[in-house]
Coordinates of N, CA and C in Angstrom, one line a residue:
M8 N 84.2 123.3 54.4 CA 82.7 122.6 55.3 C 83.2 121.6 55.3
Q9 N 83.6 120.1 55.2 CA 83.5 118.8 54.5 C 85.0 119.0 56.1
D10 N 85.9 119.5 56.1 CA 87.1 120.1 56.9 C 86.4 119.9 58.2
K11 N 85.9 121.2 58.6 CA 85.3 121.4 59.4 C 84.5 120.5 60.3
M12 N 83.7 119.8 59.4 CA 82.5 118.3 59.7 C 83.9 117.1 60.2
M13 N 85.1 117.0 59.6 CA 85.4 115.6 60.0 C 86.5 116.1 61.2
D14 N 86.8 117.5 61.3 CA 87.4 117.5 62.6 C 86.4 117.9 63.8
A15 N 85.4 117.9 63.7 CA 83.9 117.8 64.4 C 83.5 116.4 64.9
F16 N 83.5 115.9 63.8 CA 83.5 114.3 64.5 C 84.5 113.5 65.1
S17 N 86.2 114.2 64.5 CA 86.9 114.1 66.0 C 87.2 113.9 66.9
T18 N 86.6 115.2 67.0 CA 86.8 115.0 68.4 C 85.8 115.0 68.5
Q19 N 84.2 114.6 68.4 CA 83.6 113.7 69.9 C 83.6 112.8 69.6
T20 N 84.5 112.2 68.4 CA 84.7 110.7 69.0 C 85.8 110.1 69.7
R21 N 86.9 111.2 69.8 CA 88.1 111.5 71.3 C 87.4 111.3 72.6
Q22 N 85.9 112.2 72.6 CA 85.4 113.0 73.8 C 85.0 111.3 74.5
M23 N 84.2 110.7 73.2 CA 83.1 109.8 73.5 C 84.1 108.6 73.5
F24 N 85.3 107.9 73.7 CA 86.5 107.1 74.3 C 87.6 106.8 75.0
E25 N 88.0 108.7 75.2 CA 88.6 109.2 76.1 C 88.5 108.0 77.6
P26 N 86.6 107.8 78.1 CA 86.3 108.0 79.0 C 87.2 106.5 79.4
M27 N 86.9 105.7 78.4 CA 87.1 104.1 78.3 C 88.9 103.8 78.2
R28 N 88.8 105.0 77.6 CA 90.6 104.7 77.4 C 90.7 104.4 78.9
K29 N 91.1 105.7 79.6 CA 91.2 106.2 80.9 C 90.6 104.8 82.2
M30 N 89.4 104.3 81.9 CA 89.0 103.7 82.3 C 90.0 102.1 82.1
N31 N 90.5 102.0 81.0 CA 91.6 100.7 80.8 C 92.6 101.1 81.5
S32 N 93.2 101.9 81.4 CA 94.1 102.5 81.3 C 94.5 102.4 83.4
L33 N 93.4 102.5 84.2 CA 93.4 102.6 84.9 C 93.0 100.7 85.5
M34 N 92.7 99.8 85.2 CA 92.7 98.6 85.2 C 93.8 98.0 84.9
L35 N 94.2 98.4 84.3 CA 95.7 98.3 83.6 C 96.8 97.8 84.5
N36 N 96.9 99.2 85.0 CA 98.3 99.9 85.9 C 97.5 99.2 87.1
N37 N 96.3 98.6 87.7 CA 96.3 98.1 89.2 C 96.5 96.6 88.8
M38 N 96.0 96.4 87.8 CA 96.3 95.2 87.7 C 97.8 94.7 87.6
E39 N 98.5 95.7 86.6 CA 100.0 95.6 87.4 C 100.3 94.9 88.4
K40 N 100.1 96.3 89.3 CA 100.1 96.6 91.2 C 99.7 95.2 91.1
M41 N 98.7 95.2 91.5 CA 98.5 93.5 92.3 C 99.1 92.4 91.5
T42 N 99.3 92.3 90.6 CA 100.5 91.2 89.9 C 101.6 91.3 90.2
Q43 N 102.2 92.4 90.5 CA 103.7 92.5 91.2 C 103.6 92.2 92.4
Y44 N 102.6 93.0 92.7 CA 102.9 92.1 94.4 C 102.5 90.2 95.4
Q45 N 102.2 90.5 94.5 CA 101.4 88.6 94.7 C 102.7 87.8 94.5
L46 N 103.3 88.5 93.2 CA 104.6 87.7 92.4 C 105.6 87.7 93.9
E47 N 105.6 88.8 94.2 CA 106.6 89.2 95.6 C 106.1 88.3 96.7
A48 N 105.2 88.0 97.2 CA 104.7 88.0 98.2 C 104.8 86.3 97.8
M49 N 104.7 86.3 96.7 CA 104.4 84.1 96.3 C 106.1 84.3 96.7
K50 N 107.0 85.0 96.7 CA 108.7 84.1 96.7 C 109.0 84.4 97.7
R51 N 107.7 85.4 98.9 CA 108.7 85.5 100.7 C 108.2 84.3 100.8
Y52 N 107.8 83.6 100.6 CA 106.8 81.9 101.4 C 107.2 81.7 100.2
S53 N 107.9 81.1 99.2 CA 108.4 80.1 99.1 C 109.4 79.9 99.6
Q54 N 110.5 81.4 99.7 CA 112.0 81.0 100.7 C 111.9 81.0 101.6
M55 N 110.8 80.9 102.9 CA 110.1 80.9 103.6 C 110.5 79.2 103.9
G56 N 109.4 78.3 103.1 CA 109.4 77.4 102.9 C 110.3 76.5 102.4
T57 N 111.4 77.2 101.9 CA 112.6 76.2 101.2 C 113.3 76.0 102.4
E58 N 113.4 77.8 103.4 CA 114.3 77.7 104.6 C 114.0 76.0 105.4
R59 N 113.2 76.5 105.9 CA 111.9 76.0 105.9 C 112.4 74.1 105.6
I60 N 112.5 73.9 105.0 CA 113.4 72.7 104.7 C 114.6 72.2 104.6
R61 N 115.2 73.7 104.3 CA 117.2 72.9 104.5 C 116.7 72.7 106.0
S62 N 116.3 73.1 106.7 CA 116.4 73.2 108.1 C 116.3 72.1 108.8
A63 N 114.6 71.5 107.8 CA 114.3 70.0 108.8 C 115.9 68.7 108.3
T64 N 116.4 69.0 106.8 CA 117.5 68.0 106.5 C 118.6 68.1 107.6
E65 N 118.2 69.5 108.5 CA 119.8 69.2 108.5 C 119.5 69.2 110.3
I66 N 118.5 68.5 110.7 CA 118.0 67.1 111.6 C 118.9 65.9 111.7
N67 N 119.5 66.2 112.7 CA 120.4 64.5 112.9 C 119.9 64.4 115.0
D68 N 119.7 64.6 115.8 CA 120.1 64.6 117.2 C 118.5 65.1 117.6
A69 N 118.8 64.5 119.4 CA 116.9 65.3 119.9 C 117.1 66.7 120.2
E70 N 118.0 67.2 120.5 CA 118.4 68.7 120.3 C 118.1 69.8 118.9
S71 N 118.5 69.1 118.5 CA 118.4 69.3 116.5 C 117.0 69.8 116.3
L72 N 116.2 68.3 116.5 CA 114.8 68.8 116.5 C 113.3 69.4 117.4
R73 N 114.5 69.3 118.9 CA 113.1 70.4 119.4 C 113.8 72.5 118.7
D74 N 115.0 72.4 118.4 CA 115.3 73.8 117.9 C 114.9 73.5 116.8
F75 N 114.3 73.1 115.6 CA 113.4 72.6 114.9 C 112.1 72.8 115.0
G76 N 111.4 72.4 116.1 CA 110.3 72.5 116.3 C 110.1 74.3 117.1
T77 N 110.5 74.6 117.5 CA 110.5 76.0 117.5 C 110.9 77.0 117.3
K78 N 111.6 76.8 115.5 CA 111.9 77.5 115.0 C 110.6 77.6 114.2
Q79 N 110.4 76.6 113.8 CA 108.9 76.4 112.6 C 107.9 76.6 113.5
A80 N 107.5 76.9 115.2 CA 106.5 77.5 115.4 C 106.9 79.5 115.1
E81 N 107.8 80.0 116.1 CA 108.1 80.9 115.5 C 107.8 81.5 113.8
M82 N 108.2 80.7 112.9 CA 107.9 80.9 111.6 C 106.4 80.8 111.2
M83 N 105.3 79.9 111.6 CA 104.8 80.1 111.7 C 104.1 81.6 112.0
N84 N 104.0 82.0 113.6 CA 103.6 83.1 114.2 C 103.9 84.2 112.7
E85 N 105.1 83.9 111.5 CA 105.8 84.8 111.4 C 105.1 85.6 109.7
L86 N 104.8 84.1 109.8 CA 104.2 83.7 108.4 C 103.1 84.3 108.8
S87 N 102.2 84.3 110.0 CA 101.0 84.4 109.5 C 101.1 86.0 109.6
Q88 N 101.4 86.9 110.2 CA 101.9 88.3 110.1 C 102.0 88.5 108.9
Q89 N 103.6 88.2 108.5 CA 103.3 88.7 106.9 C 101.8 88.4 106.0
M90 N 101.3 87.0 106.2 CA 99.1 87.0 105.8 C 98.7 88.2 105.8
Q91 N 98.4 88.5 107.1 CA 98.1 89.7 108.1 C 98.5 90.7 106.9
E92 N 100.1 91.4 106.9 CA 100.2 92.3 106.3 C 99.8 92.3 104.9
D93 N 100.2 91.0 104.1 CA 99.5 91.0 102.8 C 98.1 91.6 102.8
A94 N 97.5 91.4 103.3 CA 96.2 90.8 102.9 C 95.4 92.3 103.5
R95 N 96.1 93.6 104.1 CA 95.7 95.1 104.7 C 96.2 95.6 103.3
V96 N 97.2 95.2 102.5 CA 98.3 95.8 101.7 C 97.3 95.5 100.4
M97 N 96.4 94.1 100.6 CA 95.9 94.3 98.6 C 94.4 95.2 98.9
G98 N 94.3 94.7 100.5 CA 92.8 95.6 100.8 C 92.7 97.2 99.7
E99 N 93.8 97.8 100.9 CA 94.3 99.6 100.5 C 94.4 99.0 98.8
M100 N 95.0 98.7 98.6 CA 94.9 98.7 96.8 C 93.6 98.7 96.8
S101 N 92.7 97.7 96.7 CA 91.8 97.2 96.6 C 91.0 99.1 96.7
M102 N 90.6 99.3 97.7 CA 90.6 100.7 97.7 C 90.3 101.5 97.4
Q103 N 92.1 101.8 97.2 CA 92.9 102.7 96.0 C 92.4 102.6 94.9
F104 N 91.3 101.4 94.2 CA 91.4 101.6 93.0 C 90.4 101.6 92.4
K105 N 89.3 101.6 93.8 CA 87.5 101.4 93.6 C 87.3 103.1 93.5
S106 N 88.2 103.6 94.8 CA 88.9 105.1 95.0 C 88.4 106.1 93.7
E107 N 89.9 105.6 92.8 CA 89.9 106.3 91.4 C 88.9 105.8 90.1
M108 N 89.1 104.6 90.1 CA 87.1 104.5 89.5 C 86.0 105.4 89.4
E109 N 85.7 105.0 91.6 CA 84.3 106.1 91.2 C 84.8 108.0 90.8
K110 N 85.9 108.2 91.0 CA 86.1 109.7 90.4 C 86.7 109.3 88.8
L111 N 86.7 108.6 88.3 CA 86.5 108.8 87.2 C 85.8 108.1 86.6
F112 N 84.5 108.1 87.2 CA 82.9 107.6 86.8 C 82.4 108.4 87.1
S113 N 82.7 109.8 88.5 CA 82.0 110.5 88.4 C 82.0 111.9 87.3
E114 N 83.4 111.8 87.3 CA 83.9 113.0 85.8 C 83.4 112.9 85.0
A115 N 83.2 111.4 84.4 CA 83.2 111.4 82.7 C 81.4 111.7 83.3
G116 N 80.1 110.9 84.3 CA 78.9 111.8 84.1 C 78.6 112.9 84.0
Q117 N 79.8 113.6 85.0 CA 79.8 115.0 85.2 C 79.8 115.7 83.1
K118 N 81.1 115.5 82.8 CA 81.5 115.7 81.0 C 80.0 115.6 80.5
M119 N 79.8 114.4 80.8 CA 78.4 114.1 80.3 C 77.0 114.9 79.7
S120 N 76.8 115.3 81.5 CA 76.3 116.6 81.8 C 76.5 118.1 81.4
E121 N 77.5 117.8 81.2 CA 77.9 119.5 80.9 C 77.1 119.7 79.3
Q122 N 77.5 118.5 78.4 CA 77.9 118.1 77.2 C 76.4 118.7 76.6
A123 N 75.9 117.5 77.4 CA 74.3 117.6 77.4 C 73.3 118.7 77.5
T124 N 73.9 119.4 78.1 CA 73.4 120.9 79.0 C 73.7 121.6 77.9
S125 N 74.7 121.8 77.4 CA 75.4 122.5 76.2 C 74.8 121.9 74.7
A126 N 74.2 120.5 74.6 CA 73.7 120.4 73.4 C 71.9 121.2 73.7
A127 N 71.9 121.3 74.6 CA 70.5 121.9 75.1 C 70.3 122.8 75.0
K128 N 71.3 123.4 74.8 CA 71.2 125.5 75.0 C 71.4 125.1 73.6
S129 N 72.0 125.0 72.4 CA 72.3 125.3 71.6 C 70.7 124.9 70.6
E130 N 70.1 124.0 71.4 CA 69.8 123.6 70.0 C 68.5 124.5 70.6
Q131 N 67.7 124.9 71.7 CA 66.3 125.8 71.9 C 66.6 127.0 71.1
P132 N 67.5 127.9 70.7 CA 67.6 129.3 70.0 C 66.9 128.2 68.6
A133 N 67.9 127.2 68.0 CA 67.7 126.7 67.0 C 65.9 126.8 66.6
K134 N 65.0 126.0 68.0 CA 63.7 125.2 67.8 C 63.2 126.8 67.6
S135 N 63.6 128.0 68.6 CA 62.7 129.3 68.4 C 62.6 129.9 67.4
T136 N 63.3 130.1 67.1 CA 64.2 130.5 65.5 C 63.0 129.6 64.8
S137 N 63.1 128.8 64.6 CA 61.9 127.5 63.9 C 59.8 127.6 63.8
Q138 N 60.3 127.6 65.2 CA 59.2 128.0 65.1 C 58.3 129.2 64.8
S139 N 59.2 130.1 64.8 CA 58.7 131.6 65.5 C 58.2 131.8 63.9
S140 N 59.3 131.4 63.0 CA 59.3 131.6 61.3 C 58.3 130.7 60.7
R141 N 57.5 129.7 61.8 CA 56.6 129.0 61.6 C 55.5 130.2 61.5
K142 N 54.8 130.6 62.8 CA 53.4 131.5 63.0 C 53.8 132.5 62.0
S143 N 54.6 133.0 61.2 CA 54.3 134.1 60.1 C 53.7 133.6 59.7

């Protein structure tokens, strides 16, 4: 009897914390992906900046200054495109995370509804029998 109660308690506890565990796992995975992507983006940007600084140190006449200015404009265009791409990717990651969270909450809500319905059904016969026994 006691073993059955402990097993039932253990099962109910596991069921209660399962949605929280899934949510924490999802959040951790998302944070890890976002952090990794941001680190990679920061590395790209710092490499671009370092390349420009190196190019600036090689200026020694008017012609190399003109070339530097031209390449600077090209680099700014490339940087702008890269930032737009990074923003798009981060937006997609956010939308995917939002979609996964909505799915998780929907599943948890559905499971809770099913459990409540099941609990209500199992209680009704017990109430009916206890009320009919009172009438006799």
